[in-house]
Amino acid sequence: MVAGLLGSSGVAPRQAQPRPPEEVVTYESGGATVHAIQFEPSGPARAGVVILHGAGGLQREFVVLSALAGRLAAEGYASLVPNYFEAGADDGVRRSRLMERWRRAASDAVEVLRSRRLRVGLWGVSLGGYVAVDTALGQGCEAASAVGVVTGTDVYPPRSPRHRRPVLLVYGQRDDHVRPSSTLAWADQLREAQVPTTVRRISEAGHVFDQKQWTEMMDLVVTHFNETLPEMQA
């Protein structure tokens, strides 16, 4: 994979893991039908993760998101990758009504995995990172934790959190698309609201990660979910 494949989306790994079995599923969200790709581990799932694409959209980012799903599947996680733009097309303006549609689509995806009695985390990159974290901390979402990669207040003004669920924010030291200062500003806001927030920097990384930086980020993500998503519910 070349480093610029995803443009503003933030990641560009080679596919290090064999791709796990995948299935196209649909679910309803606010009157819209949302298509999603579901990935499964080889054995019973220990927990679930909803993976949210960035501004490039699911089709453009599918290869790298499926690589992420492969890494998570190797750790025992089921993953659901929704095309949340089907709940509302990205118009570039992103007024509050559209953002709410995307949050609802993310929250409804969480419920798809929770219906299997799994604890579920939200992961997203850039725009999707904002949606993942803001949704997980908002009213009506039952995600247990969240990860936002190369995201921050530059993406969209965050709401005041209604829940205090564990959050991991990962940023690139040299990101000139979503400034590191905006990630740190969001982290400060979350901590002031008593949200358990961990911030990690990927040294020398821009908004798009190379293979080494991607692997470092994934190690951080797996550790976060291993610590914040318990095993299957009884």
PDB file of C-alpha atoms in Angstrom:
ATOM      1  CA  MET A   1       0.000   0.000   0.000  1.00  0.00           C
ATOM      2  CA  VAL A   2       1.275   3.481  -0.753  1.00  0.00           C
ATOM      3  CA  ALA A   3       1.308   6.081   1.991  1.00  0.00           C
ATOM      4  CA  GLY A   4      -1.077   8.431   0.232  1.00  0.00           C
ATOM      5  CA  LEU A   5      -3.846   5.941  -0.510  1.00  0.00           C
ATOM      6  CA  LEU A   6      -6.302   7.397   1.951  1.00  0.00           C
ATOM      7  CA  GLY A   7      -5.528  11.074   1.560  1.00  0.00           C
ATOM      8  CA  SER A   8      -7.106  12.755   4.596  1.00  0.00           C
ATOM      9  CA  SER A   9      -8.210   9.548   6.258  1.00  0.00           C
ATOM     10  CA  GLY A  10      -5.123   8.992   8.319  1.00  0.00           C
ATOM     11  CA  VAL A  11      -3.849   5.452   7.802  1.00  0.00           C
ATOM     12  CA  ALA A  12      -2.138   3.510   5.046  1.00  0.00           C
ATOM     13  CA  PRO A  13      -0.911   0.085   6.183  1.00  0.00           C
ATOM     14  CA  ARG A  14      -0.081  -2.946   4.180  1.00  0.00           C
ATOM     15  CA  GLN A  15      -2.447  -5.757   5.062  1.00  0.00           C
ATOM     16  CA  ALA A  16      -0.408  -7.511   7.738  1.00  0.00           C
ATOM     17  CA  GLN A  17      -3.142  -9.924   8.842  1.00  0.00           C
ATOM     18  CA  PRO A  18      -5.024 -12.465   6.719  1.00  0.00           C
ATOM     19  CA  ARG A  19      -8.457 -10.976   6.146  1.00  0.00           C
ATOM     20  CA  PRO A  20     -11.048 -12.671   8.354  1.00  0.00           C
ATOM     21  CA  PRO A  21     -14.371 -13.964   7.001  1.00  0.00           C
ATOM     22  CA  GLU A  22     -16.613 -11.083   6.021  1.00  0.00           C
ATOM     23  CA  GLU A  23     -20.310 -10.670   5.375  1.00  0.00           C
ATOM     24  CA  VAL A  24     -22.402  -7.748   4.175  1.00  0.00           C
ATOM     25  CA  VAL A  25     -25.215  -6.970   6.583  1.00  0.00           C
ATOM     26  CA  THR A  26     -27.735  -4.157   6.874  1.00  0.00           C
ATOM     27  CA  TYR A  27     -29.406  -2.383   9.740  1.00  0.00           C
ATOM     28  CA  GLU A  28     -31.886   0.445  10.092  1.00  0.00           C
ATOM     29  CA  SER A  29     -30.913   3.844  11.456  1.00  0.00           C
ATOM     30  CA  GLY A  30     -33.265   6.810  11.567  1.00  0.00           C
ATOM     31  CA  GLY A  31     -35.285   5.556   8.622  1.00  0.00           C
ATOM     32  CA  ALA A  32     -32.202   4.817   6.501  1.00  0.00           C
ATOM     33  CA  THR A  33     -30.816   1.413   5.575  1.00  0.00           C
ATOM     34  CA  VAL A  34     -27.108   1.238   6.382  1.00  0.00           C
ATOM     35  CA  HIS A  35     -24.879  -1.404   4.815  1.00  0.00           C
ATOM     36  CA  ALA A  36     -21.996  -2.724   6.878  1.00  0.00           C
ATOM     37  CA  ILE A  37     -19.228  -5.290   6.562  1.00  0.00           C
ATOM     38  CA  GLN A  38     -19.102  -7.761   9.443  1.00  0.00           C
ATOM     39  CA  PHE A  39     -15.852  -9.545  10.296  1.00  0.00           C
ATOM     40  CA  GLU A  40     -15.516 -12.475  12.670  1.00  0.00           C
ATOM     41  CA  PRO A  41     -12.666 -14.102  14.605  1.00  0.00           C
ATOM     42  CA  SER A  42     -11.954 -17.794  14.118  1.00  0.00           C
ATOM     43  CA  GLY A  43     -13.557 -18.682  17.469  1.00  0.00           C
ATOM     44  CA  PRO A  44     -16.226 -17.163  19.697  1.00  0.00           C
ATOM     45  CA  ALA A  45     -15.960 -13.385  19.870  1.00  0.00           C
ATOM     46  CA  ARG A  46     -14.692 -12.000  23.162  1.00  0.00           C
ATOM     47  CA  ALA A  47     -16.122  -8.524  22.416  1.00  0.00           C
ATOM     48  CA  GLY A  48     -17.017  -6.303  19.483  1.00  0.00           C
ATOM     49  CA  VAL A  49     -15.690  -3.171  17.810  1.00  0.00           C
ATOM     50  CA  VAL A  50     -17.503  -0.803  15.461  1.00  0.00           C
ATOM     51  CA  ILE A  51     -15.007   0.663  12.972  1.00  0.00           C
ATOM     52  CA  LEU A  52     -15.846   4.069  11.474  1.00  0.00           C
ATOM     53  CA  HIS A  53     -14.270   5.271   8.242  1.00  0.00           C
ATOM     54  CA  GLY A  54     -12.989   8.791   7.691  1.00  0.00           C
ATOM     55  CA  ALA A  55     -14.038  11.450   5.206  1.00  0.00           C
ATOM     56  CA  GLY A  56     -12.874   9.289   2.297  1.00  0.00           C
ATOM     57  CA  GLY A  57     -15.815   6.940   2.805  1.00  0.00           C
ATOM     58  CA  LEU A  58     -16.041   3.186   3.201  1.00  0.00           C
ATOM     59  CA  GLN A  59     -15.347   2.216  -0.417  1.00  0.00           C
ATOM     60  CA  ARG A  60     -12.130   4.208  -0.583  1.00  0.00           C
ATOM     61  CA  GLU A  61     -10.910   3.053   2.816  1.00  0.00           C
ATOM     62  CA  PHE A  62     -12.105  -0.555   2.764  1.00  0.00           C
ATOM     63  CA  VAL A  63      -8.695  -2.165   2.285  1.00  0.00           C
ATOM     64  CA  VAL A  64      -7.137  -0.568   5.344  1.00  0.00           C
ATOM     65  CA  LEU A  65     -10.247  -0.942   7.483  1.00  0.00           C
ATOM     66  CA  SER A  66     -10.388  -4.640   6.643  1.00  0.00           C
ATOM     67  CA  ALA A  67      -6.733  -4.877   7.694  1.00  0.00           C
ATOM     68  CA  LEU A  68      -7.715  -3.344  11.013  1.00  0.00           C
ATOM     69  CA  ALA A  69     -10.563  -5.831  11.303  1.00  0.00           C
ATOM     70  CA  GLY A  70      -8.059  -8.605  10.631  1.00  0.00           C
ATOM     71  CA  ARG A  71      -5.840  -7.482  13.478  1.00  0.00           C
ATOM     72  CA  LEU A  72      -8.823  -7.256  15.811  1.00  0.00           C
ATOM     73  CA  ALA A  73     -10.098 -10.667  14.696  1.00  0.00           C
ATOM     74  CA  ALA A  74      -6.699 -12.150  15.560  1.00  0.00           C
ATOM     75  CA  GLU A  75      -7.275 -10.770  19.076  1.00  0.00           C
ATOM     76  CA  GLY A  76     -10.755 -12.327  19.272  1.00  0.00           C
ATOM     77  CA  TYR A  77     -12.913  -9.325  18.374  1.00  0.00           C
ATOM     78  CA  ALA A  78     -15.888  -9.254  16.017  1.00  0.00           C
ATOM     79  CA  SER A  79     -15.977  -6.056  13.968  1.00  0.00           C
ATOM     80  CA  LEU A  80     -18.695  -4.149  12.159  1.00  0.00           C
ATOM     81  CA  VAL A  81     -17.711  -1.532   9.556  1.00  0.00           C
ATOM     82  CA  PRO A  82     -20.765   0.548   8.612  1.00  0.00           C
ATOM     83  CA  ASN A  83     -21.088   2.905   5.680  1.00  0.00           C
ATOM     84  CA  TYR A  84     -22.506   5.560   7.961  1.00  0.00           C
ATOM     85  CA  PHE A  85     -22.668   8.082   5.098  1.00  0.00           C
ATOM     86  CA  GLU A  86     -25.775   6.150   4.011  1.00  0.00           C
ATOM     87  CA  ALA A  87     -27.522   7.690   7.021  1.00  0.00           C
ATOM     88  CA  GLY A  88     -26.737  11.111   5.542  1.00  0.00           C
ATOM     89  CA  ALA A  89     -24.531  12.084   2.605  1.00  0.00           C
ATOM     90  CA  ASP A  90     -21.493  14.180   3.472  1.00  0.00           C
ATOM     91  CA  ASP A  91     -22.126  17.681   2.161  1.00  0.00           C
ATOM     92  CA  GLY A  92     -18.845  19.121   3.470  1.00  0.00           C
ATOM     93  CA  VAL A  93     -20.740  21.589   5.666  1.00  0.00           C
ATOM     94  CA  ARG A  94     -21.741  19.028   8.289  1.00  0.00           C
ATOM     95  CA  ARG A  95     -24.423  20.887  10.164  1.00  0.00           C
ATOM     96  CA  SER A  96     -25.623  19.523  13.472  1.00  0.00           C
ATOM     97  CA  ARG A  97     -28.509  17.563  11.966  1.00  0.00           C
ATOM     98  CA  LEU A  98     -26.162  15.597   9.712  1.00  0.00           C
ATOM     99  CA  MET A  99     -23.724  14.941  12.556  1.00  0.00           C
ATOM    100  CA  GLU A 100     -26.590  13.594  14.621  1.00  0.00           C
ATOM    101  CA  ARG A 101     -27.529  11.171  11.844  1.00  0.00           C
ATOM    102  CA  TRP A 102     -23.971   9.877  11.793  1.00  0.00           C
ATOM    103  CA  ARG A 103     -23.882   9.539  15.579  1.00  0.00           C
ATOM    104  CA  ARG A 104     -27.123   7.601  15.483  1.00  0.00           C
ATOM    105  CA  ALA A 105     -25.802   5.310  12.740  1.00  0.00           C
ATOM    106  CA  ALA A 106     -22.729   4.606  14.895  1.00  0.00           C
ATOM    107  CA  SER A 107     -24.834   3.979  17.994  1.00  0.00           C
ATOM    108  CA  ASP A 108     -27.179   1.673  16.079  1.00  0.00           C
ATOM    109  CA  ALA A 109     -24.150  -0.272  14.808  1.00  0.00           C
ATOM    110  CA  VAL A 110     -23.089  -0.742  18.424  1.00  0.00           C
ATOM    111  CA  GLU A 111     -26.514  -2.241  19.110  1.00  0.00           C
ATOM    112  CA  VAL A 112     -26.083  -4.740  16.267  1.00  0.00           C
ATOM    113  CA  LEU A 113     -23.075  -6.223  18.087  1.00  0.00           C
ATOM    114  CA  ARG A 114     -24.587  -5.815  21.558  1.00  0.00           C
ATOM    115  CA  SER A 115     -27.538  -7.951  20.420  1.00  0.00           C
ATOM    116  CA  ARG A 116     -25.025 -10.820  20.551  1.00  0.00           C
ATOM    117  CA  ARG A 117     -24.372 -10.068  24.239  1.00  0.00           C
ATOM    118  CA  LEU A 118     -20.990  -8.543  23.503  1.00  0.00           C
ATOM    119  CA  ARG A 119     -19.355  -5.542  25.086  1.00  0.00           C
ATOM    120  CA  VAL A 120     -18.623  -3.115  22.259  1.00  0.00           C
ATOM    121  CA  GLY A 121     -16.077  -0.380  21.598  1.00  0.00           C
ATOM    122  CA  LEU A 122     -16.085   2.337  18.954  1.00  0.00           C
ATOM    123  CA  TRP A 123     -13.013   3.091  16.817  1.00  0.00           C
ATOM    124  CA  GLY A 124     -12.738   5.807  14.192  1.00  0.00           C
ATOM    125  CA  VAL A 125     -10.196   7.733  12.148  1.00  0.00           C
ATOM    126  CA  SER A 126     -10.200  11.490  11.492  1.00  0.00           C
ATOM    127  CA  LEU A 127     -13.881  12.388  10.902  1.00  0.00           C
ATOM    128  CA  GLY A 128     -14.824   8.881  12.019  1.00  0.00           C
ATOM    129  CA  GLY A 129     -12.686   9.324  15.124  1.00  0.00           C
ATOM    130  CA  TYR A 130     -14.722  12.350  16.125  1.00  0.00           C
ATOM    131  CA  VAL A 131     -17.971  10.462  15.502  1.00  0.00           C
ATOM    132  CA  ALA A 132     -16.711   7.428  17.457  1.00  0.00           C
ATOM    133  CA  VAL A 133     -15.657   9.296  20.591  1.00  0.00           C
ATOM    134  CA  ASP A 134     -18.457  11.852  20.619  1.00  0.00           C
ATOM    135  CA  THR A 135     -21.053   9.099  20.117  1.00  0.00           C
ATOM    136  CA  ALA A 136     -19.633   6.833  22.812  1.00  0.00           C
ATOM    137  CA  LEU A 137     -19.795   9.662  25.344  1.00  0.00           C
ATOM    138  CA  GLY A 138     -23.254  10.859  24.311  1.00  0.00           C
ATOM    139  CA  GLN A 139     -26.693  10.042  25.607  1.00  0.00           C
ATOM    140  CA  GLY A 140     -28.279   6.893  24.253  1.00  0.00           C
ATOM    141  CA  CYS A 141     -25.129   5.040  23.188  1.00  0.00           C
ATOM    142  CA  GLU A 142     -24.076   1.867  25.004  1.00  0.00           C
ATOM    143  CA  ALA A 143     -20.483   1.612  23.781  1.00  0.00           C
ATOM    144  CA  ALA A 144     -18.131   0.680  26.600  1.00  0.00           C
ATOM    145  CA  SER A 145     -15.076   2.594  25.326  1.00  0.00           C
ATOM    146  CA  ALA A 146     -13.817   4.506  22.310  1.00  0.00           C
ATOM    147  CA  VAL A 147     -10.722   5.282  20.258  1.00  0.00           C
ATOM    148  CA  GLY A 148     -10.195   8.301  18.041  1.00  0.00           C
ATOM    149  CA  VAL A 149      -7.192   8.376  15.684  1.00  0.00           C
ATOM    150  CA  VAL A 150      -5.913  11.652  14.192  1.00  0.00           C
ATOM    151  CA  THR A 151      -8.977  13.530  15.382  1.00  0.00           C
ATOM    152  CA  GLY A 152      -9.731  16.492  17.585  1.00  0.00           C
ATOM    153  CA  THR A 153     -11.538  19.809  17.849  1.00  0.00           C
ATOM    154  CA  ASP A 154     -10.336  20.718  14.335  1.00  0.00           C
ATOM    155  CA  VAL A 155     -12.767  18.114  12.985  1.00  0.00           C
ATOM    156  CA  TYR A 156     -15.917  19.389  14.695  1.00  0.00           C
ATOM    157  CA  PRO A 157     -16.772  21.066  18.002  1.00  0.00           C
ATOM    158  CA  PRO A 158     -17.312  18.260  20.518  1.00  0.00           C
ATOM    159  CA  ARG A 159     -20.349  18.123  22.750  1.00  0.00           C
ATOM    160  CA  SER A 160     -20.210  17.985  26.525  1.00  0.00           C
ATOM    161  CA  PRO A 161     -19.900  14.298  27.461  1.00  0.00           C
ATOM    162  CA  ARG A 162     -22.838  12.608  29.156  1.00  0.00           C
ATOM    163  CA  HIS A 163     -20.889   9.460  30.064  1.00  0.00           C
ATOM    164  CA  ARG A 164     -17.436   8.847  31.526  1.00  0.00           C
ATOM    165  CA  ARG A 165     -16.251   5.947  29.410  1.00  0.00           C
ATOM    166  CA  PRO A 166     -12.567   5.259  28.702  1.00  0.00           C
ATOM    167  CA  VAL A 167     -11.197   7.096  25.671  1.00  0.00           C
ATOM    168  CA  LEU A 168      -7.931   6.730  23.771  1.00  0.00           C
ATOM    169  CA  LEU A 169      -6.846   9.549  21.458  1.00  0.00           C
ATOM    170  CA  VAL A 170      -3.923   8.892  19.096  1.00  0.00           C
ATOM    171  CA  TYR A 171      -2.328  11.668  17.075  1.00  0.00           C
ATOM    172  CA  GLY A 172       0.536  12.139  14.649  1.00  0.00           C
ATOM    173  CA  GLN A 173       3.337  14.404  15.818  1.00  0.00           C
ATOM    174  CA  ARG A 174       3.539  16.154  12.434  1.00  0.00           C
ATOM    175  CA  ASP A 175      -0.146  16.077  11.495  1.00  0.00           C
ATOM    176  CA  ASP A 176      -0.934  19.282   9.583  1.00  0.00           C
ATOM    177  CA  HIS A 177      -4.528  18.281   8.772  1.00  0.00           C
ATOM    178  CA  VAL A 178      -5.844  17.726  12.288  1.00  0.00           C
ATOM    179  CA  ARG A 179      -3.400  19.636  14.456  1.00  0.00           C
ATOM    180  CA  PRO A 180      -1.949  17.855  17.495  1.00  0.00           C
ATOM    181  CA  SER A 181      -2.990  20.871  19.565  1.00  0.00           C
ATOM    182  CA  SER A 182      -6.624  20.154  18.692  1.00  0.00           C
ATOM    183  CA  THR A 183      -6.299  16.557  19.892  1.00  0.00           C
ATOM    184  CA  LEU A 184      -4.724  17.751  23.130  1.00  0.00           C
ATOM    185  CA  ALA A 185      -7.416  20.410  23.548  1.00  0.00           C
ATOM    186  CA  TRP A 186     -10.133  17.779  23.263  1.00  0.00           C
ATOM    187  CA  ALA A 187      -8.294  15.564  25.742  1.00  0.00           C
ATOM    188  CA  ASP A 188      -8.168  18.461  28.203  1.00  0.00           C
ATOM    189  CA  GLN A 189     -11.909  19.044  27.805  1.00  0.00           C
ATOM    190  CA  LEU A 190     -12.647  15.373  28.417  1.00  0.00           C
ATOM    191  CA  ARG A 191     -10.442  15.200  31.485  1.00  0.00           C
ATOM    192  CA  GLU A 192     -12.085  18.303  32.917  1.00  0.00           C
ATOM    193  CA  ALA A 193     -15.388  16.435  32.523  1.00  0.00           C
ATOM    194  CA  GLN A 194     -13.909  13.459  34.431  1.00  0.00           C
ATOM    195  CA  VAL A 195     -13.732  11.236  31.333  1.00  0.00           C
ATOM    196  CA  PRO A 196     -10.836   8.728  31.651  1.00  0.00           C
ATOM    197  CA  THR A 197      -8.718   9.854  28.708  1.00  0.00           C
ATOM    198  CA  THR A 198      -5.391   8.526  27.451  1.00  0.00           C
ATOM    199  CA  VAL A 199      -3.421  10.347  24.765  1.00  0.00           C
ATOM    200  CA  ARG A 200      -0.647   8.783  22.725  1.00  0.00           C
ATOM    201  CA  ARG A 201       1.605  10.397  20.139  1.00  0.00           C
ATOM    202  CA  ILE A 202       2.983   8.626  17.089  1.00  0.00           C
ATOM    203  CA  SER A 203       6.426  10.156  16.582  1.00  0.00           C
ATOM    204  CA  GLU A 204       7.154  11.771  13.206  1.00  0.00           C
ATOM    205  CA  ALA A 205       3.724  10.761  11.884  1.00  0.00           C
ATOM    206  CA  GLY A 206       1.554  13.032   9.785  1.00  0.00           C
ATOM    207  CA  HIS A 207      -2.148  12.573   9.162  1.00  0.00           C
ATOM    208  CA  VAL A 208      -1.361   9.452   7.116  1.00  0.00           C
ATOM    209  CA  PHE A 209       0.610   6.728   8.885  1.00  0.00           C
ATOM    210  CA  ASP A 210       3.271   4.549   7.310  1.00  0.00           C
ATOM    211  CA  GLN A 211       3.438   0.833   8.090  1.00  0.00           C
ATOM    212  CA  LYS A 212       5.565   1.193  11.228  1.00  0.00           C
ATOM    213  CA  GLN A 213       3.394   3.971  12.589  1.00  0.00           C
ATOM    214  CA  TRP A 214       0.238   2.022  11.761  1.00  0.00           C
ATOM    215  CA  THR A 215       1.540  -0.989  13.672  1.00  0.00           C
ATOM    216  CA  GLU A 216       2.386   1.189  16.659  1.00  0.00           C
ATOM    217  CA  MET A 217      -1.098   2.675  16.601  1.00  0.00           C
ATOM    218  CA  MET A 218      -2.719  -0.753  16.373  1.00  0.00           C
ATOM    219  CA  ASP A 219      -0.726  -1.997  19.352  1.00  0.00           C
ATOM    220  CA  LEU A 220      -2.085   0.927  21.364  1.00  0.00           C
ATOM    221  CA  VAL A 221      -5.633   0.238  20.198  1.00  0.00           C
ATOM    222  CA  VAL A 222      -5.512  -3.461  21.031  1.00  0.00           C
ATOM    223  CA  THR A 223      -4.140  -2.698  24.493  1.00  0.00           C
ATOM    224  CA  HIS A 224      -6.912  -0.163  25.081  1.00  0.00           C
ATOM    225  CA  PHE A 225      -9.692  -2.531  24.068  1.00  0.00           C
ATOM    226  CA  ASN A 226      -8.156  -5.452  25.962  1.00  0.00           C
ATOM    227  CA  GLU A 227      -8.236  -3.292  29.087  1.00  0.00           C
ATOM    228  CA  THR A 228     -11.659  -1.717  28.627  1.00  0.00           C
ATOM    229  CA  LEU A 229     -13.782  -4.407  26.947  1.00  0.00           C
ATOM    230  CA  PRO A 230     -14.369  -7.431  29.200  1.00  0.00           C
ATOM    231  CA  GLU A 231     -14.899 -10.907  27.891  1.00  0.00           C
ATOM    232  CA  MET A 232     -18.284 -12.098  26.602  1.00  0.00           C
ATOM    233  CA  GLN A 233     -21.173 -11.266  28.871  1.00  0.00           C
ATOM    234  CA  ALA A 234     -22.844 -14.096  30.761  1.00  0.00           C
TER     235      ALA A 234
END
